[in-house]
Amino acid sequence: DIVMTQTPLSSPVTLGQPASISCRSSQSLVHSDGNTYLSWLQQRPGQPPRPLIYKISNRFSGVPDRFSGSGTGTDFTLKISRVEAEDVGVYYCMQATQFPWTFGQGTKVEIK
Amino acid sequence: EVQLVESGGDLVKPGGSLRLSCAASGFTFSNAWMNWVRHTPDKGLEWVARIKREADGGTTEYAEPVKGRLIISRDDSKNTVYLQMNSLKSEDTGVYYCTTAGGTYHYWGQGTLVTVSS
């Protein structure tokens, strides 16, 4: 299985300041069809995972544009341009390039 | 509006059994490949099982830790996917989500809590 490694595991951020989370995969996530099936999920306290980003950099419907994704191959980044109070939670990267789906350990974003 | 509603979670003793259900609405369930993903204290988010649509053979796959103990099935007439859980262990404790994903969508239910403890 592909191993997904996130850093940092905890990210205290000041409201209005940016936050960045990195995710590295143990092998390339480029699928034979040319797509890279790397997603980002947000899990607020007491809530189910909410998909934010698909195929590296595409936002799902309704996701604010302060969330952006980038990367290629094995290294990916989620950025929040200006953290708001509602962004508190745990963020996961997830790969669906190779079966089975695998997830990073999660990065906890909290307000300083 | 898409909805996935899980039910069936409970407190069960080690070695016991449980059946989870996930009722789907708002999309063409019979076309969907359905998954169960769990969130456990030890491993975080972990994919558990998948069932393809009947048109693709209805094939099932399982994560190694649950093979031979958990069984995923579906009833397209009821728009429902099930997870039969047998020989439960303490490490199966967690919140179980049903989920399905395609090119530009990824739907998750609210989850149902399974606690395995004596």
Coordinates of N, CA, C and O in Angstrom, one line a residue, chain A:
Chain A
D1 N 0.8 -1.2 0.0 CA 0.0 0.0 0.0 C 0.9 1.3 0.0 O 2.0 1.3 0.5
I2 N 0.4 2.3 -0.6 CA 1.1 3.6 -0.6 C 1.0 4.2 0.8 O -0.1 4.4 1.3
V3 N 2.1 4.7 1.3 CA 2.1 5.3 2.6 C 2.1 6.8 2.4 O 2.9 7.4 1.6
M4 N 1.3 7.5 3.1 CA 1.1 9.0 3.0 C 1.6 9.6 4.3 O 1.2 9.2 5.4
T5 N 2.6 10.5 4.2 CA 3.2 11.1 5.4 C 3.0 12.6 5.4 O 3.4 13.3 4.5
Q6 N 2.3 13.1 6.4 CA 2.1 14.5 6.5 C 3.0 15.2 7.5 O 3.4 14.7 8.5
T7 N 3.3 16.5 7.2 CA 4.0 17.3 8.2 C 3.5 18.8 8.0 O 3.1 19.2 6.9
P8 N 3.4 19.5 9.2 CA 3.6 19.0 10.5 C 2.4 18.2 11.0 O 1.3 18.2 10.3
L9 N 2.4 17.7 12.2 CA 1.2 17.0 12.7 C 0.3 17.9 13.5 O -0.8 17.7 13.7
S10 N 0.9 19.1 13.9 CA 0.2 20.1 14.5 C 0.6 21.5 14.0 O 1.8 21.7 13.8
S11 N -0.4 22.4 13.8 CA 0.0 23.7 13.3 C -0.8 24.8 14.0 O -2.0 25.0 13.6
P12 N -0.3 25.4 15.0 CA -0.9 26.5 15.7 C -0.8 27.8 14.8 O 0.3 28.1 14.3
V13 N -1.9 28.4 14.5 CA -1.9 29.5 13.5 C -2.7 30.7 14.1 O -3.7 30.5 14.8
T14 N -2.2 31.9 13.8 CA -2.9 33.1 14.2 C -4.0 33.4 13.2 O -3.8 33.2 12.0
L15 N -5.2 33.8 13.7 CA -6.3 34.1 12.8 C -5.8 35.2 11.8 O -5.1 36.1 12.1
G16 N -6.2 34.9 10.5 CA -5.8 35.8 9.4 C -4.5 35.5 8.8 O -4.2 36.1 7.8
Q17 N -3.7 34.7 9.4 CA -2.4 34.3 8.9 C -2.5 33.0 8.0 O -3.4 32.3 8.2
P18 N -1.5 32.8 7.2 CA -1.6 31.6 6.3 C -1.1 30.3 7.1 O -0.5 30.4 8.1
A19 N -1.6 29.2 6.5 CA -1.1 27.9 7.0 C -0.8 27.0 5.9 O -1.4 27.1 4.8
S20 N 0.2 26.1 6.1 CA 0.6 25.2 5.0 C 0.8 23.8 5.6 O 1.4 23.7 6.6
I21 N 0.3 22.8 4.8 CA 0.5 21.4 5.3 C 1.1 20.7 4.1 O 0.7 20.8 3.0
S22 N 2.1 19.8 4.4 CA 2.8 19.0 3.4 C 2.4 17.6 3.5 O 2.1 17.1 4.6
C23 N 2.4 16.9 2.3 CA 2.0 15.5 2.3 C 3.0 14.9 1.3 O 3.1 15.4 0.1
R24 N 3.6 13.8 1.7 CA 4.5 13.1 0.8 C 4.0 11.6 0.7 O 3.7 11.0 1.7
S25 N 4.1 11.1 -0.5 CA 3.6 9.7 -0.8 C 4.9 8.8 -1.0 O 5.9 9.3 -1.5
S26 N 4.7 7.5 -0.6 CA 5.9 6.6 -0.7 C 6.2 6.2 -2.2 O 7.3 5.7 -2.4
Q27 N 5.3 6.5 -3.1 CA 5.6 6.4 -4.5 C 4.7 7.4 -5.3 O 3.8 8.0 -4.8
S28 N 5.1 7.5 -6.6 CA 4.4 8.5 -7.4 C 2.9 8.2 -7.4 O 2.5 7.1 -7.5
L29 N 2.1 9.3 -7.4 CA 0.7 9.2 -7.4 C 0.1 9.5 -8.8 O -1.1 9.6 -9.0
V30 N 1.0 9.5 -9.8 CA 0.6 9.7 -11.2 C 0.0 8.4 -11.7 O 0.6 7.4 -11.8
H31 N -1.3 8.4 -12.1 CA -2.0 7.2 -12.5 C -1.6 7.0 -14.0 O -1.2 7.9 -14.7
S32 N -1.9 5.8 -14.4 CA -1.6 5.4 -15.8 C -2.5 6.2 -16.8 O -2.1 6.4 -18.0
D33 N -3.6 6.8 -16.3 CA -4.4 7.6 -17.2 C -3.9 9.1 -17.2 O -4.6 9.9 -17.8
G34 N -2.8 9.4 -16.5 CA -2.2 10.7 -16.5 C -2.7 11.6 -15.4 O -2.1 12.6 -15.2
N35 N -3.7 11.2 -14.7 CA -4.2 12.0 -13.6 C -3.5 11.6 -12.3 O -3.0 10.5 -12.2
T36 N -3.5 12.6 -11.3 CA -2.9 12.3 -10.0 C -4.1 12.5 -9.0 O -4.6 13.6 -8.8
Y37 N -4.4 11.3 -8.4 CA -5.6 11.3 -7.5 C -5.2 11.6 -6.1 O -5.3 10.7 -5.2
L38 N -4.8 12.8 -5.8 CA -4.5 13.2 -4.5 C -5.5 14.2 -4.0 O -5.8 15.2 -4.7
S39 N -6.1 13.9 -2.9 CA -7.2 14.8 -2.3 C -6.8 15.3 -1.0 O -5.9 14.7 -0.3
W40 N -7.5 16.3 -0.5 CA -7.4 16.8 0.8 C -8.8 16.8 1.5 O -9.8 17.2 0.8
L41 N -8.8 16.4 2.7 CA -10.1 16.4 3.5 C -9.9 17.2 4.8 O -8.8 17.2 5.3
Q42 N -11.0 17.8 5.2 CA -11.0 18.5 6.4 C -12.0 17.8 7.4 O -13.1 17.4 7.0
Q43 N -11.6 17.6 8.6 CA -12.5 17.1 9.6 C -12.6 18.0 10.8 O -11.7 18.1 11.6
R44 N -13.7 18.7 10.9 CA -13.9 19.5 12.1 C -14.3 18.7 13.3 O -14.8 17.5 13.1
P45 N -14.2 19.1 14.5 CA -14.5 18.3 15.7 C -16.0 17.9 15.6 O -16.9 18.6 15.4
G46 N -16.1 16.5 15.8 CA -17.5 16.0 15.8 C -18.2 15.8 14.5 O -19.3 15.5 14.4
Q47 N -17.4 16.1 13.4 CA -18.0 16.0 12.0 C -17.3 15.0 11.2 O -16.2 14.6 11.5
P48 N -18.0 14.5 10.1 CA -17.3 13.6 9.2 C -16.3 14.3 8.4 O -16.3 15.5 8.3
P49 N -15.4 13.6 7.7 CA -14.5 14.2 6.8 C -15.3 15.0 5.7 O -16.3 14.5 5.2
R50 N -14.7 16.1 5.3 CA -15.3 17.0 4.3 C -14.3 17.1 3.2 O -13.2 17.7 3.4
P51 N -14.5 16.6 2.0 CA -13.5 16.8 0.9 C -13.4 18.2 0.5 O -14.4 18.9 0.4
L52 N -12.1 18.7 0.4 CA -11.8 20.1 0.0 C -11.3 20.1 -1.4 O -11.7 21.0 -2.2
I53 N -10.3 19.3 -1.7 CA -9.6 19.4 -2.9 C -9.5 18.0 -3.6 O -9.3 17.0 -2.9
Y54 N -9.6 17.9 -4.9 CA -9.4 16.7 -5.6 C -8.4 16.9 -6.8 O -8.2 18.0 -7.3
K55 N -7.7 15.8 -7.2 CA -6.7 15.9 -8.2 C -5.8 17.0 -8.0 O -5.6 17.9 -8.9
I56 N -5.2 17.1 -6.8 CA -4.1 18.0 -6.4 C -4.6 19.4 -6.1 O -4.3 20.0 -5.1
S57 N -5.4 20.0 -7.1 CA -5.6 21.4 -6.9 C -7.0 21.9 -7.2 O -7.2 23.1 -7.3
N58 N -7.9 21.0 -7.4 CA -9.3 21.4 -7.8 C -10.2 21.4 -6.5 O -10.3 20.4 -5.8
R59 N -10.8 22.5 -6.3 CA -11.7 22.6 -5.1 C -13.1 22.0 -5.4 O -13.6 22.2 -6.5
F60 N -13.6 21.3 -4.5 CA -14.9 20.8 -4.6 C -15.9 22.0 -4.5 O -15.6 23.0 -3.9
S61 N -17.1 21.7 -4.9 CA -18.1 22.8 -4.9 C -18.3 23.3 -3.5 O -18.4 22.5 -2.5
G62 N -18.4 24.6 -3.3 CA -18.7 25.2 -2.0 C -17.4 25.4 -1.1 O -17.6 26.0 0.0
V63 N -16.3 25.0 -1.6 CA -15.1 25.2 -0.8 C -14.5 26.6 -1.0 O -14.3 27.0 -2.2
P64 N -14.2 27.3 0.0 CA -13.7 28.7 -0.1 C -12.4 28.8 -0.9 O -11.6 27.8 -0.8
D65 N -12.2 29.8 -1.6 CA -11.0 29.9 -2.4 C -9.7 30.2 -1.6 O -8.6 30.3 -2.2
R66 N -9.9 30.4 -0.3 CA -8.7 30.5 0.5 C -7.9 29.2 0.7 O -6.8 29.2 1.1
F67 N -8.6 28.1 0.3 CA -7.9 26.8 0.3 C -7.4 26.5 -1.1 O -8.1 26.7 -2.1
S68 N -6.1 26.1 -1.2 CA -5.5 25.8 -2.5 C -4.6 24.6 -2.3 O -4.0 24.4 -1.3
G69 N -4.5 23.8 -3.4 CA -3.6 22.7 -3.4 C -2.6 22.7 -4.5 O -2.9 23.3 -5.6
S70 N -1.4 22.2 -4.3 CA -0.4 22.2 -5.3 C 0.5 20.9 -5.1 O 0.4 20.2 -4.1
G71 N 1.4 20.7 -6.1 CA 2.3 19.6 -6.0 C 2.4 18.8 -7.2 O 1.6 19.0 -8.2
T72 N 3.2 17.8 -7.1 CA 3.4 16.9 -8.3 C 4.1 15.6 -7.8 O 4.9 15.7 -6.9
G73 N 3.8 14.5 -8.5 CA 4.5 13.3 -8.2 C 4.3 12.7 -6.8 O 3.4 11.9 -6.6
T74 N 5.2 13.0 -5.9 CA 5.1 12.5 -4.5 C 5.0 13.6 -3.5 O 4.9 13.2 -2.3
D75 N 5.1 14.8 -3.8 CA 5.1 15.9 -2.9 C 3.9 16.9 -3.1 O 3.9 17.5 -4.2
F76 N 3.1 17.1 -2.1 CA 1.9 17.9 -2.3 C 1.8 18.8 -1.1 O 2.3 18.6 0.0
T77 N 1.0 20.0 -1.3 CA 0.9 21.0 -0.3 C -0.6 21.5 -0.3 O -1.1 21.7 -1.4
L78 N -1.1 21.6 0.9 CA -2.4 22.4 1.1 C -2.1 23.7 1.7 O -1.4 23.7 2.8
K79 N -2.6 24.8 1.2 CA -2.4 26.1 1.8 C -3.8 26.7 2.1 O -4.7 26.6 1.3
I80 N -3.8 27.3 3.3 CA -4.9 28.2 3.7 C -4.4 29.6 3.7 O -3.5 29.9 4.5
S81 N -4.9 30.5 2.8 CA -4.3 31.8 2.6 C -4.4 32.7 3.9 O -3.5 33.3 4.3
R82 N -5.6 32.6 4.5 CA -5.9 33.4 5.7 C -6.8 32.5 6.6 O -8.0 32.3 6.3
V83 N -6.3 32.0 7.7 CA -7.0 31.1 8.5 C -8.1 31.8 9.2 O -8.0 32.8 9.8
E84 N -9.3 31.2 9.2 CA -10.5 31.6 9.9 C -10.8 30.7 11.0 O -10.4 29.5 11.0
A85 N -11.6 31.1 12.0 CA -11.9 30.3 13.1 C -12.6 28.9 12.7 O -12.3 27.9 13.3
E86 N -13.4 29.0 11.6 CA -14.1 27.8 11.2 C -13.1 26.7 10.5 O -13.5 25.6 10.2
D87 N -11.9 27.1 10.3 CA -10.9 26.2 9.7 C -10.3 25.3 10.7 O -9.5 24.4 10.3
V88 N -10.6 25.5 12.0 CA -10.0 24.6 13.0 C -10.5 23.1 12.8 O -11.6 22.9 12.6
G89 N -9.5 22.2 12.9 CA -9.8 20.8 12.7 C -8.6 20.1 12.3 O -7.5 20.5 12.4
V90 N -8.8 18.8 11.8 CA -7.7 18.0 11.3 C -7.8 17.8 9.8 O -8.9 17.6 9.3
Y91 N -6.7 18.0 9.1 CA -6.7 17.9 7.7 C -5.9 16.6 7.3 O -4.8 16.3 7.8
Y92 N -6.5 15.9 6.3 CA -5.9 14.7 5.8 C -5.6 14.8 4.3 O -6.5 15.3 3.6
C93 N -4.5 14.3 3.9 CA -4.3 14.0 2.5 C -4.7 12.5 2.2 O -4.7 11.7 3.1
M94 N -5.1 12.3 1.0 CA -5.6 10.9 0.7 C -5.3 10.6 -0.8 O -5.4 11.5 -1.6
Q95 N -4.8 9.4 -1.0 CA -4.6 9.0 -2.4 C -5.5 8.0 -2.9 O -5.9 7.0 -2.2
A96 N -6.0 8.1 -4.1 CA -6.9 7.1 -4.7 C -6.3 6.7 -6.1 O -7.0 6.1 -6.9
T97 N -5.0 6.9 -6.3 CA -4.3 6.5 -7.5 C -4.2 5.0 -7.6 O -4.4 4.3 -8.6
Q98 N -3.8 4.4 -6.4 CA -3.6 3.0 -6.3 C -4.5 2.4 -5.3 O -4.6 2.9 -4.2
F99 N -5.2 1.3 -5.6 CA -6.0 0.7 -4.6 C -5.2 -0.1 -3.6 O -4.2 -0.7 -3.9
P100 N -5.5 0.0 -2.3 CA -6.6 0.7 -1.7 C -6.3 2.2 -1.4 O -5.2 2.6 -1.3
W101 N -7.4 3.0 -1.2 CA -7.2 4.4 -0.7 C -6.3 4.3 0.6 O -6.5 3.5 1.4
T102 N -5.4 5.3 0.7 CA -4.7 5.5 1.9 C -4.7 6.9 2.3 O -4.8 7.8 1.4
F103 N -4.5 7.2 3.6 CA -4.6 8.5 4.1 C -3.4 8.9 4.9 O -2.7 8.0 5.5
G104 N -3.1 10.2 5.0 CA -2.0 10.7 5.9 C -2.5 10.6 7.3 O -3.7 10.3 7.6
Q105 N -1.6 10.9 8.3 CA -1.9 10.7 9.7 C -2.8 11.8 10.2 O -3.4 11.8 11.3
G106 N -2.9 12.9 9.4 CA -3.7 14.1 9.9 C -2.8 15.2 10.4 O -1.8 14.9 11.1
T107 N -3.2 16.4 10.2 CA -2.5 17.6 10.7 C -3.6 18.4 11.4 O -4.6 18.8 10.8
K108 N -3.3 18.7 12.7 CA -4.3 19.4 13.5 C -4.0 20.9 13.4 O -2.9 21.4 13.7
V109 N -5.0 21.7 12.8 CA -4.9 23.1 12.7 C -5.7 23.7 13.9 O -6.8 23.5 14.1
E110 N -5.0 24.5 14.7 CA -5.6 25.2 15.8 C -5.2 26.6 15.9 O -4.2 27.0 15.3
I111 N -6.0 27.4 16.6 CA -5.7 28.9 16.7 C -4.8 29.1 17.9 O -5.0 28.6 18.9
K112 N -3.8 29.9 17.6 CA -2.9 30.3 18.7 C -3.6 31.1 19.8 O -4.4 32.0 19.4

